[in-house]
Tab-separated table of C-alpha atoms and ligand atoms in Angstrom:
chain	number	residue	atom	x	y	z
A	1	MET	CA	32.360	-22.582	-27.696
A	2	PRO	CA	32.370	-20.207	-25.384
A	3	SER	CA	32.777	-16.632	-26.772
A	4	SER	CA	35.536	-15.775	-23.519
A	5	ASP	CA	38.006	-17.433	-21.188
A	6	SER	CA	37.031	-16.889	-17.384
A	7	ARG	CA	39.145	-19.279	-16.487
A	8	ALA	CA	42.705	-17.459	-16.972
A	9	GLY	CA	40.673	-14.156	-16.043
A	10	ALA	CA	41.030	-13.566	-19.245
A	11	SER	CA	38.927	-11.917	-21.790
A	12	PHE	CA	39.247	-12.091	-25.997
A	13	PRO	CA	37.115	-10.784	-28.203
A	14	ALA	CA	34.208	-13.026	-29.687
A	15	ALA	CA	35.070	-13.707	-33.217
A	16	ARG	CA	34.110	-11.777	-35.587
A	17	PRO	CA	33.851	-14.342	-39.339
A	18	ARG	CA	32.522	-10.788	-41.808
A	19	ARG	CA	36.543	-9.899	-41.409
A	20	LEU	CA	37.361	-12.008	-43.494
A	21	ARG	CA	34.180	-11.436	-46.078
A	22	ARG	CA	34.196	-7.828	-46.765
A	23	THR	CA	36.084	-7.815	-50.346
A	24	ARG	CA	36.231	-10.251	-52.772
A	25	ALA	CA	40.013	-10.597	-52.869
A	26	LEU	CA	39.396	-11.795	-49.313
A	27	ARG	CA	36.616	-14.322	-50.158
A	28	ASP	CA	38.991	-15.882	-52.505
A	29	LEU	CA	41.525	-16.070	-50.471
A	30	VAL	CA	40.423	-17.999	-47.996
A	31	ALA	CA	37.249	-19.894	-50.260
A	32	GLU	CA	37.728	-23.345	-48.810
A	33	THR	CA	36.757	-25.268	-52.469
A	34	HIS	CA	37.309	-24.028	-56.220
A	35	LEU	CA	35.471	-24.987	-58.514
A	36	ARG	CA	37.418	-25.601	-62.120
A	37	VAL	CA	37.366	-26.587	-65.750
A	38	ASP	CA	39.693	-29.524	-64.736
A	39	ASP	CA	36.700	-31.276	-62.450
A	40	LEU	CA	33.646	-31.265	-65.499
A	41	VAL	CA	33.272	-33.584	-67.997
A	42	ALA	CA	31.423	-32.972	-71.200
A	43	PRO	CA	27.930	-34.889	-71.627
A	44	LEU	CA	26.845	-35.377	-75.440
A	45	PHE	CA	24.426	-37.342	-77.948
A	46	VAL	CA	25.246	-38.179	-80.863
A	47	ARG	CA	21.774	-39.262	-83.327
A	48	GLU	CA	22.441	-41.410	-86.041
A	49	GLY	CA	21.359	-40.599	-89.666
A	50	VAL	CA	21.076	-37.034	-88.769
A	51	HIS	CA	22.692	-34.210	-91.408
A	52	ASP	CA	22.085	-31.383	-88.393
A	53	PRO	CA	22.294	-30.348	-85.087
A	54	VAL	CA	18.654	-31.452	-83.780
A	55	PRO	CA	17.374	-29.624	-80.080
A	56	ILE	CA	16.077	-31.078	-77.163
A	57	PRO	CA	13.410	-29.011	-75.833
A	58	SER	CA	13.242	-30.375	-72.270
A	59	LEU	CA	17.182	-29.831	-72.353
A	60	PRO	CA	17.788	-25.858	-73.716
A	61	GLY	CA	21.137	-25.310	-75.342
A	62	VAL	CA	22.266	-29.268	-75.583
A	63	VAL	CA	20.946	-31.221	-79.003
A	64	GLN	CA	21.799	-34.348	-81.143
A	65	HIS	CA	24.651	-34.612	-83.084
A	66	SER	CA	25.665	-35.283	-85.775
A	67	LEU	CA	28.707	-36.736	-86.530
A	68	ASP	CA	29.975	-33.653	-87.891
A	69	SER	CA	28.637	-31.076	-84.913
A	70	LEU	CA	30.440	-33.166	-82.991
A	71	ARG	CA	32.992	-32.994	-84.238
A	72	ARG	CA	32.942	-29.013	-84.276
A	73	GLU	CA	32.365	-29.155	-80.895
A	74	VAL	CA	34.632	-31.948	-79.024
A	75	GLU	CA	37.076	-29.226	-80.710
A	76	GLN	CA	35.757	-26.265	-79.128
A	77	LEU	CA	35.892	-28.241	-75.775
A	78	ALA	CA	39.293	-29.455	-75.872
A	79	GLY	CA	40.226	-25.968	-77.226
A	80	LEU	CA	39.024	-24.424	-73.822
A	81	GLY	CA	39.816	-26.308	-72.108
A	82	VAL	CA	37.987	-29.350	-71.104
A	83	ARG	CA	39.366	-32.317	-69.935
A	84	GLY	CA	35.921	-35.017	-70.748
A	85	LEU	CA	33.539	-35.988	-72.578
A	86	ILE	CA	30.866	-38.458	-71.803
A	87	LEU	CA	29.082	-40.161	-75.188
A	88	PHE	CA	25.781	-41.679	-75.919
A	89	GLY	CA	24.180	-42.660	-78.294
A	90	VAL	CA	20.535	-41.802	-80.389
A	91	PRO	CA	20.257	-44.824	-82.715
A	92	ALA	CA	19.043	-44.627	-86.169
A	93	ALA	CA	16.783	-48.815	-85.048
A	94	LYS	CA	15.758	-50.018	-81.605
A	95	ASP	CA	15.314	-54.090	-81.433
A	96	ALA	CA	14.710	-56.238	-78.292
A	97	ILE	CA	18.273	-56.537	-77.105
A	98	GLY	CA	20.101	-53.033	-78.893
A	99	SER	CA	22.684	-54.579	-80.954
A	100	GLY	CA	23.349	-51.060	-81.595
A	101	ALA	CA	24.940	-50.727	-79.085
A	102	CYS	CA	27.449	-53.754	-79.874
A	103	ASP	CA	27.683	-53.038	-83.196
A	104	PRO	CA	31.090	-52.071	-84.664
A	105	GLU	CA	29.222	-50.088	-86.776
A	106	GLY	CA	26.608	-47.970	-84.345
A	107	ILE	CA	26.555	-45.037	-83.839
A	108	VAL	CA	28.703	-44.404	-80.728
A	109	GLN	CA	31.695	-46.439	-82.220
A	110	VAL	CA	31.755	-45.283	-84.933
A	111	ALA	CA	31.604	-41.509	-83.443
A	112	LEU	CA	34.084	-42.455	-80.841
A	113	GLU	CA	36.962	-43.731	-83.779
A	114	ARG	CA	36.481	-40.349	-85.706
A	115	LEU	CA	36.813	-38.123	-82.140
A	116	ALA	CA	39.826	-40.311	-81.457
A	117	ALA	CA	41.347	-40.105	-84.376
A	118	ASP	CA	40.856	-35.688	-84.250
A	119	VAL	CA	41.441	-35.058	-80.509
A	120	GLY	CA	43.520	-38.482	-79.632
A	121	ASP	CA	45.059	-38.001	-75.858
A	122	ASP	CA	43.944	-34.731	-75.777
A	123	LEU	CA	40.910	-35.027	-74.197
A	124	VAL	CA	38.929	-38.350	-71.761
A	125	LEU	CA	36.703	-39.761	-73.846
A	126	MET	CA	34.291	-41.661	-72.169
A	127	ALA	CA	31.711	-44.019	-73.669
A	128	ASP	CA	27.931	-44.515	-71.098
A	129	LEU	CA	27.650	-47.947	-71.047
A	130	CYS	CA	24.284	-49.257	-71.260
A	131	VAL	CA	21.030	-50.397	-74.175
A	132	ASP	CA	18.323	-48.972	-72.739
A	133	GLU	CA	19.034	-45.732	-76.164
A	134	TYR	CA	19.085	-49.244	-78.017
A	135	THR	CA	16.114	-51.155	-76.625
A	136	SER	CA	12.792	-50.779	-78.151
A	137	HIS	CA	10.967	-51.816	-74.399
A	138	GLY	CA	13.613	-48.560	-73.195
A	139	HIS	CA	15.385	-50.997	-70.406
A	140	CYS	CA	18.304	-51.381	-68.707
A	141	GLY	CA	18.515	-54.952	-70.462
A	142	ILE	CA	17.442	-57.645	-71.831
A	143	VAL	CA	14.342	-57.876	-69.875
A	144	GLY	CA	12.530	-61.750	-69.583
A	145	ASP	CA	9.568	-63.722	-70.420
A	146	ASP	CA	8.869	-62.494	-66.886
A	147	GLY	CA	9.193	-59.482	-68.528
A	148	ALA	CA	11.645	-58.291	-65.192
A	149	VAL	CA	15.698	-57.606	-66.711
A	150	ASP	CA	17.720	-61.012	-66.653
A	151	ASN	CA	20.344	-59.640	-64.749
A	152	ASP	CA	23.135	-62.394	-65.513
A	153	ALA	CA	22.156	-62.087	-69.227
A	154	THR	CA	22.477	-58.365	-69.379
A	155	ILE	CA	26.233	-58.229	-68.003
A	156	GLU	CA	27.204	-60.843	-70.854
A	157	LEU	CA	25.581	-58.002	-73.232
A	158	TYR	CA	27.752	-55.503	-71.587
A	159	GLY	CA	30.905	-56.824	-71.122
A	160	ARG	CA	31.246	-57.197	-75.024
A	161	ILE	CA	29.794	-53.662	-75.793
A	162	ALA	CA	32.448	-52.613	-73.260
A	163	VAL	CA	34.840	-54.058	-75.862
A	164	ALA	CA	33.726	-52.755	-78.863
A	165	GLN	CA	33.491	-48.908	-77.664
A	166	ALA	CA	37.385	-49.966	-76.345
A	167	ALA	CA	37.991	-51.604	-80.057
A	168	ALA	CA	36.801	-47.640	-81.207
A	169	GLY	CA	38.611	-46.164	-78.460
A	170	ALA	CA	37.414	-45.089	-75.718
A	171	HIS	CA	39.716	-44.011	-72.886
A	172	VAL	CA	36.818	-44.860	-70.388
A	173	VAL	CA	33.844	-47.464	-70.459
A	174	ALA	CA	30.965	-46.143	-67.498
A	175	PRO	CA	28.378	-48.838	-67.282
A	176	SER	CA	25.338	-47.502	-66.229
A	177	GLY	CA	22.169	-50.153	-66.015
A	178	MET	CA	22.773	-50.699	-62.126
A	179	MET	CA	22.749	-54.247	-62.716
A	180	ASP	CA	24.623	-56.709	-60.265
A	181	GLY	CA	28.289	-58.234	-60.931
A	182	GLN	CA	28.281	-55.521	-64.057
A	183	VAL	CA	31.883	-54.447	-62.681
A	184	GLY	CA	33.420	-57.704	-63.384
A	185	ALA	CA	31.532	-58.718	-66.243
A	186	ILE	CA	32.819	-55.916	-68.206
A	187	ARG	CA	36.370	-56.034	-66.731
A	188	SER	CA	37.060	-60.058	-67.223
A	189	ALA	CA	35.501	-59.061	-70.699
A	190	LEU	CA	38.035	-56.028	-71.493
A	191	ASP	CA	41.237	-57.795	-69.818
A	192	ALA	CA	40.361	-61.012	-72.587
A	193	ALA	CA	39.686	-59.025	-75.679
A	194	GLY	CA	43.561	-57.162	-74.328
A	195	PHE	CA	42.084	-53.816	-73.583
A	196	THR	CA	43.567	-54.014	-70.214
A	197	GLU	CA	44.466	-50.229	-69.623
A	198	THR	CA	40.785	-48.974	-70.916
A	199	ALA	CA	39.155	-47.678	-67.586
A	200	ILE	CA	35.695	-48.297	-65.788
A	201	LEU	CA	33.926	-45.527	-64.448
A	202	ALA	CA	30.990	-47.103	-62.499
A	203	TYR	CA	27.868	-45.105	-61.317
A	204	SER	CA	27.404	-47.016	-58.521
A	205	ALA	CA	25.016	-45.551	-56.475
A	206	LYS	CA	22.360	-44.323	-59.351
A	207	TYR	CA	19.059	-43.924	-57.722
A	208	ALA	CA	15.686	-44.347	-59.371
A	209	SER	CA	15.483	-41.107	-59.847
A	210	GLY	CA	12.678	-38.393	-61.359
A	211	LEU	CA	15.298	-36.047	-62.814
A	212	TYR	CA	15.978	-38.252	-65.203
A	213	GLY	CA	13.316	-36.842	-67.576
A	214	PRO	CA	15.001	-34.848	-69.849
A	215	PHE	CA	17.681	-37.077	-70.635
A	216	ARG	CA	15.181	-39.979	-71.619
A	217	ASP	CA	13.849	-36.824	-74.039
A	218	ALA	CA	17.107	-36.907	-75.396
A	219	VAL	CA	17.580	-40.039	-76.172
A	220	ASP	CA	14.500	-41.055	-76.916
A	221	VAL	CA	13.741	-43.843	-73.982
A	222	THR	CA	10.209	-44.076	-73.247
A	223	ILE	CA	10.268	-47.613	-70.524
A	224	ALA	CA	6.852	-50.010	-72.517
A	225	ASP	CA	4.002	-50.100	-70.186
A	226	GLY	CA	4.380	-47.686	-67.737
A	227	GLY	CA	7.329	-48.974	-66.189
A	228	ASP	CA	10.428	-47.813	-64.056
A	229	ARG	CA	13.768	-49.398	-63.498
A	230	ARG	CA	13.379	-49.164	-59.606
A	231	GLY	CA	14.053	-52.392	-60.453
A	232	TYR	CA	17.683	-52.514	-60.826
A	233	GLN	CA	18.146	-48.514	-59.885
A	234	GLN	CA	18.691	-47.921	-55.697
A	235	ASP	CA	16.291	-47.001	-53.538
A	236	TRP	CA	15.995	-43.175	-52.792
A	237	ARG	CA	15.081	-44.153	-49.106
A	238	ASN	CA	18.969	-45.121	-49.010
A	239	ARG	CA	22.397	-43.877	-47.984
A	240	ARG	CA	24.312	-46.900	-46.304
A	241	GLU	CA	23.236	-49.031	-48.925
A	242	ALA	CA	25.135	-47.481	-52.089
A	243	PHE	CA	28.661	-48.522	-49.843
A	244	VAL	CA	26.902	-52.229	-50.538
A	245	GLU	CA	26.983	-50.717	-54.244
A	246	VAL	CA	30.350	-48.759	-54.375
A	247	LEU	CA	32.538	-51.257	-52.467
A	248	ALA	CA	31.149	-54.272	-54.514
A	249	ASP	CA	32.275	-52.132	-57.466
A	250	ILE	CA	35.409	-51.386	-56.335
A	251	GLU	CA	36.312	-55.475	-55.674
A	252	GLN	CA	35.238	-55.740	-59.563
A	253	GLY	CA	37.622	-53.886	-60.557
A	254	ALA	CA	36.162	-50.202	-60.566
A	255	ASP	CA	38.687	-47.159	-61.289
A	256	MET	CA	36.009	-44.698	-60.865
A	257	VAL	CA	33.082	-44.899	-58.609
A	258	MET	CA	30.140	-42.393	-59.839
A	259	VAL	CA	27.090	-41.040	-57.140
A	260	LYS	CA	23.970	-39.464	-59.472
A	261	PRO	CA	22.128	-37.511	-59.650
A	262	ALA	CA	24.902	-34.601	-57.769
A	263	VAL	CA	22.432	-31.725	-55.111
A	264	THR	CA	19.617	-34.008	-54.028
A	265	TYR	CA	22.581	-37.094	-53.060
A	266	LEU	CA	25.685	-34.579	-51.293
A	267	ASP	CA	25.336	-36.344	-48.069
A	268	VAL	CA	25.718	-39.536	-50.369
A	269	ILE	CA	28.164	-37.691	-52.092
A	270	ALA	CA	29.734	-37.121	-48.952
A	271	ALA	CA	29.444	-40.610	-46.907
A	272	VAL	CA	31.157	-42.199	-50.144
A	273	ARG	CA	33.858	-39.734	-50.485
A	274	SER	CA	34.637	-40.729	-46.779
A	275	VAL	CA	34.900	-44.457	-47.055
A	276	VAL	CA	36.656	-45.041	-50.691
A	277	ASP	CA	39.968	-44.010	-51.496
A	278	VAL	CA	39.550	-44.309	-55.937
A	279	PRO	CA	38.270	-41.126	-57.505
A	280	VAL	CA	34.888	-40.414	-57.143
A	281	ALA	CA	32.719	-38.608	-59.719
A	282	ALA	CA	29.256	-36.931	-59.509
A	283	TYR	CA	26.849	-36.581	-61.982
A	284	HIS	CA	24.795	-33.298	-61.883
A	285	VAL	CA	22.094	-34.629	-64.629
A	286	SER	CA	19.018	-33.590	-66.893
A	287	GLY	CA	16.600	-32.802	-64.603
A	288	GLU	CA	18.668	-30.441	-62.884
A	289	TYR	CA	20.267	-28.598	-65.220
A	290	SER	CA	16.774	-28.386	-66.937
A	291	MET	CA	15.276	-26.565	-63.759
A	292	ILE	CA	18.071	-23.663	-63.247
A	293	ARG	CA	17.539	-23.056	-67.397
A	294	ALA	CA	13.781	-23.333	-67.321
A	295	ALA	CA	13.561	-20.975	-64.021
A	296	ALA	CA	15.882	-19.179	-65.268
A	297	ALA	CA	13.919	-18.477	-67.889
A	298	ASN	CA	11.595	-17.502	-66.242
A	299	GLY	CA	13.310	-14.454	-64.583
A	300	TRP	CA	12.755	-16.348	-61.266
A	301	ILE	CA	16.410	-17.121	-60.246
A	302	ASP	CA	19.732	-16.000	-61.457
A	303	GLY	CA	20.751	-19.438	-63.434
A	304	ASP	CA	24.839	-18.541	-63.825
A	305	ALA	CA	24.666	-17.767	-59.735
A	306	VAL	CA	22.469	-21.186	-59.100
A	307	ALA	CA	24.918	-23.209	-61.485
A	308	LEU	CA	27.970	-21.873	-60.227
A	309	GLU	CA	26.695	-22.527	-56.746
A	310	GLN	CA	25.045	-26.131	-57.106
A	311	LEU	CA	28.549	-27.219	-59.042
A	312	THR	CA	30.709	-26.133	-56.601
A	313	ALA	CA	28.228	-27.627	-53.773
A	314	VAL	CA	28.950	-31.136	-55.222
A	315	LYS	CA	32.368	-30.424	-55.185
A	316	ARG	CA	32.549	-29.412	-51.464
A	317	ALA	CA	31.091	-32.409	-50.717
A	318	GLY	CA	33.607	-34.380	-51.778
A	319	ALA	CA	33.431	-34.907	-56.283
A	320	ASP	CA	36.432	-35.038	-57.496
A	321	VAL	CA	34.336	-35.535	-60.771
A	322	ILE	CA	31.425	-33.697	-62.143
A	323	LEU	CA	29.715	-34.331	-64.810
A	324	THR	CA	27.154	-31.598	-66.058
A	325	TYR	CA	25.687	-30.035	-69.444
A	326	PHE	CA	27.043	-26.884	-67.883
A	327	ALA	CA	30.419	-27.517	-69.064
A	328	ARG	CA	31.225	-26.289	-72.153
A	329	TRP	CA	29.779	-22.723	-69.940
A	330	PHE	CA	31.796	-23.352	-67.095
A	331	ALA	CA	34.465	-23.530	-69.724
A	332	GLU	CA	33.990	-20.076	-71.709
A	333	GLN	CA	33.172	-17.964	-68.417
A	334	ALA	CA	36.627	-19.137	-66.888
A	335	ALA	CA	38.003	-18.948	-70.349
A	336	ALA	CA	36.719	-15.105	-70.958
A	337	ALA	CA	38.127	-14.488	-66.357
A	338	GLY	CA	41.629	-16.205	-67.849
A	339	ARG	CA	41.068	-18.778	-65.307
A	340	ARG	CA	41.117	-22.582	-65.337
B	1	PBG	C1	21.083	-44.835	-68.739
B	1	PBG	C2	21.223	-43.418	-68.536
B	1	PBG	C3	20.056	-42.658	-67.491
B	1	PBG	C4	21.306	-41.445	-67.111
B	1	PBG	C5	22.313	-40.956	-67.970
B	1	PBG	N1	22.495	-42.987	-67.955
B	1	PBG	C6	19.038	-42.524	-67.341
B	1	PBG	C7	18.216	-43.228	-66.738
B	1	PBG	O1	18.313	-43.987	-66.442
B	1	PBG	O2	17.193	-43.701	-67.137
B	1	PBG	C8	21.289	-39.675	-67.280
B	1	PBG	C9	21.212	-38.675	-67.225
B	1	PBG	C10	20.565	-37.668	-66.774
B	1	PBG	O3	19.720	-37.258	-66.623
B	1	PBG	O4	21.285	-36.388	-67.451
B	1	PBG	N2	22.025	-45.023	-69.851
């Protein structure tokens, strides 16, 4: 852009964007992006068989809740105006097919029933829908004789888990296993069981990231034989492939789609936002959270400032909903400042 226009002989002064940066009020007035408590979903862990919350060393400030501490946490989150939570279970026992995931007495189902009774519709109850927390081998599905995850046997199981979670009171089920056809299988199973109003938040573009390490500590998961999830989660070299996943999920009935992780995939969030009209969620994952907390603990960065910068960047990229371990912190800050 030329800074002056000589065609008509007129000369305009160069733009001076710094004028609008002079005071805090000016900056707030012209800010393009505002992070709000309403944007955030809090991930929570509930562990079977414990009476007190268990700290997770690699996720400072986050705990494996007991049923009672979970109830208190959720009441406080609701009081702070947080709109949603997503629940992950840590079962007392694991097996080859992850039976605890669809057992009506399984830890997440029991927790959902209690929370539904406590907070009703004040807060959106989401359930992560996967089996890795429940399987002895740590994979997100049923492992076949060839050692690979059997796609079709797994999505049949996902359908049964969805029905168990909906029956227990989940408003939203969130399949995170990255199996082909999982959303369609879950929608059919929910509808057949009469749960036509239960929504699906699909982890659609979920990458085989190195940033899930602290989460795997949180749910006591080690993938057997030094394995990984590259056979089902997306290759992080690919952006266009996210469209294949997202569009397939919407066609199969996804009500919302998700990109995960968040900060290393801002380009994917922006691209997905520009091609779909359903709400787009992004998951600021455990490794993203812990890196900020660890650097801040060393005095190397201002953790609060970086957390706010990263979450705002995720919203600026196009996310409508952000899953983040900073949800409670942000809601507390907002409450102290009289904002939402
Ligand atoms: C799978 C699942 C994972 C996360 C959410 N759902 C782990 C994985 O795919 O290995 C990671 C979330 C995080 O790192 O915060 N059930």
